[in-house]
Amino acid sequence: MRIAVLPGDGIGPEVIGAAVEVLKHVAPDLETVHGDVGLECFSRRGEYLPDETLDLIRESDAVLFGAITTPLKAEGYRSPILRIRKEFDLYANLRPVRNPAPGIGLVDMDVIIVRENTEGMYTGEETVDDEGVDLKRRVSRAASERICRFAREISESQSRKSVTCVHKANVLRKSDGLFRDVFYEVMEESVIESRDMIVDAAAAALVSNPQCMDVIVTLNLYGDILSDEAAALAGGLGIAPSANLGDGHALFEPVHGSAPDIAGKGVANPTASFLTTAMMLEHIGRTEEAGRIRRAVTATLSAGHRTRDLGGGLGTKEFSEQVLSRL
Ligand code: NAD
Ligand code: IPM
Ligand code: MN
């Protein structure tokens, strides 16, 4: 099995470097091949996502991705991560949010956010005229159906209590209305309770009553925002993993970005990238190794070892050593 490793920019290489050490420790037989992507890559090679990297993804069994920095001004820029999601049709963005250990986070949370990953506000089709800018926003029946099916399957296979469709169909009556209608069609006759909620109320419920949330299925931008919110409640961006899944390919990345404010200081929390590695191992059938990583992370945090974002004093390297010693 071959894993493509794309560390990217900012804290990406710091947390992915630590994750690869953990990966090598639990699964030394896996081949890892590094690839280039992002703003740093652009400054060296004049492109954000070289063809060589796309080929590497194509020829790998899974991708471990760090984070990339978006340039503030760049004519015609299209985010490499969005291009990869689209090009490999990674239509399901799976973002489980849980406190990584007891006592961490503002509230107790066990929510799975299933985010539609190919359309909605993310078409990239903005047209500028003298008066302003128009955005093409796309909600298709096909994409809505496959993401709702994905959410149904995950809920059933994990025996979850409920699936909540989160939308803004009170305003976006046709587009989000279609998403909600398709959701109820897909959930018909499922044993899982299905319900829907408007996105602003869902954002409030995550804070005030997170226990009422179980699996959430939602459109692209709402999923982006709600997953950072949920992560912040469960311990911060430093702890939240994610998977981008399609029928043929899979890419795993922490929910957080390149964190330029702390990059290069050696203080980033690698927990999200460790849990991301666990998700990747699980996906390729290495459930036992995935469990070992999760248990080592929880044990490390439970023993009181913390990076700065969680109120502790350890750097990335010291925290990683604690996790490695428990493995
Ligand atoms: P961010 O997620 O990078 O950072 C937000 C805040 O969380 C910062 O204060 C940061 O220090 C903190 N943080 C994030 N990860 C952390 C970690 N592992 N440990 C400790 N603290 C952590 O979001 P941002 O600052 O809005 O974006 C920075 C750049 O990253 C932007 O260019 C953005 O476009 C990009 N971005 C990329 C991805 C991706 O590649 N998948 C995702 C999100 C943002
Ligand atoms: C994420 C990020 C990306 C998104 C950005 C970097 C394009 O915020 O993966 O959550 O909006 O999907
Ligand atoms: Mn995001």
Short mmCIF file of N, CA and C in Angstrom, two decimals, residues 151-248:
data_model
loop_
_atom_site.label_atom_id
_atom_site.label_comp_id
_atom_site.label_asym_id
_atom_site.label_seq_id
_atom_site.Cartn_x
_atom_site.Cartn_y
_atom_site.Cartn_z
N ALA A 151 -24.58 9.71 4.41
CA ALA A 151 -24.90 10.01 5.82
C ALA A 151 -25.80 8.91 6.40
N ARG A 152 -26.74 8.43 5.60
CA ARG A 152 -27.62 7.35 6.07
C ARG A 152 -26.80 6.10 6.37
N GLU A 153 -25.90 5.74 5.42
CA GLU A 153 -25.12 4.52 5.62
C GLU A 153 -24.23 4.59 6.85
N ILE A 154 -23.61 5.73 7.04
CA ILE A 154 -22.72 5.88 8.18
C ILE A 154 -23.52 5.83 9.48
N SER A 155 -24.69 6.43 9.48
CA SER A 155 -25.53 6.44 10.69
C SER A 155 -26.00 5.03 11.01
N GLU A 156 -26.40 4.29 9.96
CA GLU A 156 -26.89 2.93 10.20
C GLU A 156 -25.76 2.01 10.63
N SER A 157 -24.61 2.14 9.96
CA SER A 157 -23.54 1.20 10.29
C SER A 157 -22.97 1.48 11.68
N GLN A 158 -23.08 2.72 12.15
CA GLN A 158 -22.56 3.04 13.49
C GLN A 158 -23.68 3.12 14.52
N SER A 159 -24.89 2.68 14.12
CA SER A 159 -26.06 2.70 15.03
C SER A 159 -26.22 4.04 15.74
N ARG A 160 -26.18 5.11 15.00
CA ARG A 160 -26.36 6.44 15.59
C ARG A 160 -27.86 6.67 15.83
N LYS A 161 -28.14 7.67 16.66
CA LYS A 161 -29.54 7.92 17.04
C LYS A 161 -30.32 8.66 15.95
N SER A 162 -29.71 9.73 15.42
CA SER A 162 -30.47 10.57 14.48
C SER A 162 -29.56 11.19 13.42
N VAL A 163 -30.18 11.56 12.32
CA VAL A 163 -29.48 12.36 11.30
C VAL A 163 -30.26 13.65 11.13
N THR A 164 -29.55 14.77 11.24
CA THR A 164 -30.18 16.08 11.05
C THR A 164 -29.69 16.70 9.76
N CYS A 165 -30.63 17.03 8.89
CA CYS A 165 -30.28 17.74 7.65
C CYS A 165 -30.26 19.23 7.97
N VAL A 166 -29.11 19.86 7.76
CA VAL A 166 -28.98 21.29 8.09
C VAL A 166 -28.94 22.11 6.79
N HIS A 167 -29.80 23.13 6.72
CA HIS A 167 -30.02 23.85 5.45
C HIS A 167 -30.50 25.26 5.75
N LYS A 168 -30.80 26.00 4.70
CA LYS A 168 -31.40 27.33 4.84
C LYS A 168 -32.57 27.43 3.85
N ALA A 169 -33.43 26.39 3.89
CA ALA A 169 -34.51 26.30 2.90
C ALA A 169 -35.61 27.32 3.12
N ASN A 170 -35.58 28.00 4.28
CA ASN A 170 -36.57 29.08 4.48
C ASN A 170 -36.27 30.28 3.57
N VAL A 171 -35.02 30.41 3.16
CA VAL A 171 -34.65 31.53 2.26
C VAL A 171 -34.30 30.99 0.87
N LEU A 172 -33.41 30.00 0.85
CA LEU A 172 -32.99 29.41 -0.43
C LEU A 172 -33.97 28.27 -0.72
N ARG A 173 -35.18 28.67 -1.05
CA ARG A 173 -36.31 27.74 -1.02
C ARG A 173 -36.17 26.62 -2.04
N LYS A 174 -35.68 26.96 -3.24
CA LYS A 174 -35.59 25.92 -4.28
C LYS A 174 -34.33 25.06 -4.08
N SER A 175 -33.18 25.72 -3.90
CA SER A 175 -31.93 24.95 -3.85
C SER A 175 -31.80 24.16 -2.54
N ASP A 176 -31.79 24.85 -1.41
CA ASP A 176 -31.70 24.12 -0.14
C ASP A 176 -32.98 23.30 0.08
N GLY A 177 -34.08 23.78 -0.52
CA GLY A 177 -35.34 23.02 -0.45
C GLY A 177 -35.18 21.66 -1.13
N LEU A 178 -34.47 21.65 -2.27
CA LEU A 178 -34.21 20.38 -2.96
C LEU A 178 -33.37 19.46 -2.08
N PHE A 179 -32.34 20.03 -1.46
CA PHE A 179 -31.45 19.24 -0.59
C PHE A 179 -32.27 18.58 0.53
N ARG A 180 -33.15 19.38 1.14
CA ARG A 180 -33.97 18.83 2.24
C ARG A 180 -34.93 17.77 1.74
N ASP A 181 -35.59 18.02 0.61
CA ASP A 181 -36.53 17.02 0.06
C ASP A 181 -35.82 15.70 -0.23
N VAL A 182 -34.64 15.82 -0.88
CA VAL A 182 -33.89 14.61 -1.23
C VAL A 182 -33.49 13.87 0.04
N PHE A 183 -33.10 14.62 1.07
CA PHE A 183 -32.72 14.01 2.35
C PHE A 183 -33.86 13.12 2.87
N TYR A 184 -35.09 13.66 2.90
CA TYR A 184 -36.20 12.86 3.44
C TYR A 184 -36.53 11.66 2.54
N GLU A 185 -36.34 11.83 1.22
CA GLU A 185 -36.54 10.67 0.32
C GLU A 185 -35.54 9.57 0.64
N VAL A 186 -34.28 9.98 0.80
CA VAL A 186 -33.22 9.00 1.06
C VAL A 186 -33.42 8.31 2.41
N MET A 187 -33.90 9.07 3.40
CA MET A 187 -34.03 8.52 4.76
C MET A 187 -35.31 7.71 4.95
N GLU A 188 -36.18 7.70 3.94
CA GLU A 188 -37.44 6.96 4.07
C GLU A 188 -37.17 5.51 4.45
N GLU A 189 -37.89 5.03 5.40
CA GLU A 189 -37.77 3.64 5.88
C GLU A 189 -36.43 3.33 6.56
N SER A 190 -35.64 4.34 6.85
CA SER A 190 -34.43 4.06 7.63
C SER A 190 -34.86 3.93 9.10
N VAL A 191 -34.13 3.11 9.85
CA VAL A 191 -34.44 2.98 11.28
C VAL A 191 -33.95 4.19 12.07
N ILE A 192 -33.10 5.00 11.42
CA ILE A 192 -32.54 6.17 12.11
C ILE A 192 -33.53 7.32 12.05
N GLU A 193 -33.67 8.01 13.19
CA GLU A 193 -34.57 9.17 13.21
C GLU A 193 -34.03 10.26 12.28
N SER A 194 -34.89 10.80 11.42
CA SER A 194 -34.40 11.88 10.54
C SER A 194 -35.17 13.16 10.82
N ARG A 195 -34.46 14.27 10.86
CA ARG A 195 -35.07 15.55 11.10
C ARG A 195 -34.25 16.63 10.41
N ASP A 196 -34.79 17.83 10.36
CA ASP A 196 -34.02 18.90 9.73
C ASP A 196 -34.02 20.15 10.58
N MET A 197 -33.05 21.00 10.34
CA MET A 197 -32.87 22.20 11.14
C MET A 197 -32.30 23.30 10.25
N ILE A 198 -32.70 24.53 10.49
CA ILE A 198 -32.15 25.65 9.73
C ILE A 198 -30.77 25.97 10.30
N VAL A 199 -29.87 26.36 9.41
CA VAL A 199 -28.45 26.39 9.79
C VAL A 199 -28.12 27.34 10.95
N ASP A 200 -28.79 28.48 11.03
CA ASP A 200 -28.47 29.40 12.14
C ASP A 200 -28.88 28.79 13.48
N ALA A 201 -30.03 28.13 13.48
CA ALA A 201 -30.47 27.48 14.72
C ALA A 201 -29.56 26.29 15.05
N ALA A 202 -29.09 25.61 14.01
CA ALA A 202 -28.18 24.48 14.25
C ALA A 202 -26.87 24.98 14.87
N ALA A 203 -26.40 26.14 14.42
CA ALA A 203 -25.16 26.70 14.98
C ALA A 203 -25.35 27.00 16.46
N ALA A 204 -26.53 27.50 16.81
CA ALA A 204 -26.83 27.79 18.22
C ALA A 204 -26.96 26.50 19.02
N ALA A 205 -27.65 25.51 18.45
CA ALA A 205 -27.86 24.24 19.16
C ALA A 205 -26.55 23.53 19.46
N LEU A 206 -25.58 23.66 18.57
CA LEU A 206 -24.28 23.03 18.82
C LEU A 206 -23.66 23.55 20.11
N VAL A 207 -23.91 24.83 20.40
CA VAL A 207 -23.36 25.42 21.62
C VAL A 207 -24.23 25.11 22.83
N SER A 208 -25.55 25.31 22.67
CA SER A 208 -26.41 25.26 23.85
C SER A 208 -26.93 23.86 24.17
N ASN A 209 -27.00 23.01 23.17
CA ASN A 209 -27.57 21.69 23.40
C ASN A 209 -26.90 20.65 22.50
N PRO A 210 -25.56 20.51 22.61
CA PRO A 210 -24.85 19.64 21.66
C PRO A 210 -25.29 18.18 21.73
N GLN A 211 -25.83 17.77 22.89
CA GLN A 211 -26.25 16.36 23.01
C GLN A 211 -27.42 16.02 22.07
N CYS A 212 -28.14 17.06 21.62
CA CYS A 212 -29.27 16.78 20.71
C CYS A 212 -28.78 16.57 19.28
N MET A 213 -27.49 16.83 19.04
CA MET A 213 -26.93 16.64 17.70
C MET A 213 -26.21 15.31 17.63
N ASP A 214 -26.44 14.59 16.54
CA ASP A 214 -25.76 13.31 16.39
C ASP A 214 -25.03 13.32 15.04
N VAL A 215 -25.68 12.81 13.98
CA VAL A 215 -25.08 12.97 12.65
C VAL A 215 -25.73 14.17 11.98
N ILE A 216 -24.91 14.99 11.35
CA ILE A 216 -25.42 16.16 10.61
C ILE A 216 -25.05 15.95 9.15
N VAL A 217 -26.01 16.13 8.24
CA VAL A 217 -25.66 16.15 6.82
C VAL A 217 -26.02 17.53 6.28
N THR A 218 -25.07 18.13 5.55
CA THR A 218 -25.30 19.53 5.18
C THR A 218 -24.55 19.92 3.90
N LEU A 219 -24.91 21.11 3.43
CA LEU A 219 -24.28 21.62 2.20
C LEU A 219 -22.86 22.11 2.51
N ASN A 220 -22.11 22.32 1.44
CA ASN A 220 -20.67 22.56 1.52
C ASN A 220 -20.26 23.67 2.51
N LEU A 221 -20.75 24.88 2.32
CA LEU A 221 -20.28 26.00 3.16
C LEU A 221 -20.76 25.87 4.61
N TYR A 222 -22.01 25.41 4.80
CA TYR A 222 -22.49 25.25 6.18
C TYR A 222 -21.62 24.22 6.91
N GLY A 223 -21.24 23.16 6.18
CA GLY A 223 -20.42 22.11 6.78
C GLY A 223 -19.04 22.64 7.14
N ASP A 224 -18.53 23.53 6.30
CA ASP A 224 -17.21 24.14 6.57
C ASP A 224 -17.28 24.92 7.88
N ILE A 225 -18.30 25.74 8.00
CA ILE A 225 -18.40 26.63 9.18
C ILE A 225 -18.75 25.83 10.44
N LEU A 226 -19.74 24.96 10.33
CA LEU A 226 -20.16 24.21 11.53
C LEU A 226 -19.05 23.29 12.03
N SER A 227 -18.20 22.79 11.11
CA SER A 227 -17.16 21.87 11.59
C SER A 227 -16.08 22.62 12.37
N ASP A 228 -15.77 23.84 12.00
CA ASP A 228 -14.83 24.62 12.84
C ASP A 228 -15.49 24.97 14.17
N GLU A 229 -16.77 25.28 14.13
CA GLU A 229 -17.47 25.62 15.38
C GLU A 229 -17.48 24.43 16.34
N ALA A 230 -17.87 23.27 15.79
CA ALA A 230 -17.94 22.07 16.64
C ALA A 230 -16.56 21.72 17.18
N ALA A 231 -15.54 21.85 16.31
CA ALA A 231 -14.17 21.55 16.76
C ALA A 231 -13.77 22.47 17.91
N ALA A 232 -14.10 23.74 17.77
CA ALA A 232 -13.73 24.71 18.82
C ALA A 232 -14.37 24.32 20.14
N LEU A 233 -15.60 23.82 20.09
CA LEU A 233 -16.31 23.43 21.31
C LEU A 233 -15.72 22.16 21.93
N ALA A 234 -15.19 21.28 21.08
CA ALA A 234 -14.70 19.99 21.59
C ALA A 234 -13.22 20.02 21.95
N GLY A 235 -12.57 21.20 21.84
CA GLY A 235 -11.16 21.26 22.23
C GLY A 235 -10.32 22.14 21.33
N GLY A 236 -10.91 22.61 20.24
CA GLY A 236 -10.16 23.54 19.39
C GLY A 236 -9.81 22.93 18.05
N LEU A 237 -9.32 23.76 17.15
CA LEU A 237 -8.99 23.28 15.80
C LEU A 237 -7.83 22.28 15.83
N GLY A 238 -7.06 22.31 16.89
CA GLY A 238 -5.93 21.39 16.98
C GLY A 238 -6.30 19.93 17.17
N ILE A 239 -7.59 19.63 17.33
CA ILE A 239 -7.96 18.23 17.64
C ILE A 239 -8.86 17.56 16.59
N ALA A 240 -9.25 18.31 15.54
CA ALA A 240 -10.31 17.79 14.66
C ALA A 240 -9.79 17.19 13.35
N PRO A 241 -10.06 15.89 13.13
CA PRO A 241 -9.62 15.22 11.90
C PRO A 241 -10.71 15.23 10.82
N SER A 242 -10.34 14.90 9.60
CA SER A 242 -11.38 14.77 8.57
C SER A 242 -10.93 13.86 7.44
N ALA A 243 -11.94 13.37 6.70
CA ALA A 243 -11.69 12.54 5.53
C ALA A 243 -12.48 13.10 4.36
N ASN A 244 -11.86 13.09 3.18
CA ASN A 244 -12.55 13.45 1.94
C ASN A 244 -12.66 12.17 1.13
N LEU A 245 -13.87 11.66 0.97
CA LEU A 245 -14.01 10.33 0.39
C LEU A 245 -14.78 10.36 -0.93
N GLY A 246 -14.27 9.58 -1.89
CA GLY A 246 -14.98 9.38 -3.15
C GLY A 246 -15.10 7.89 -3.38
N ASP A 247 -15.58 7.49 -4.57
CA ASP A 247 -15.71 6.05 -4.81
C ASP A 247 -14.36 5.41 -5.13
N GLY A 248 -13.42 6.22 -5.67
CA GLY A 248 -12.14 5.64 -6.06
C GLY A 248 -10.95 6.12 -5.22
#
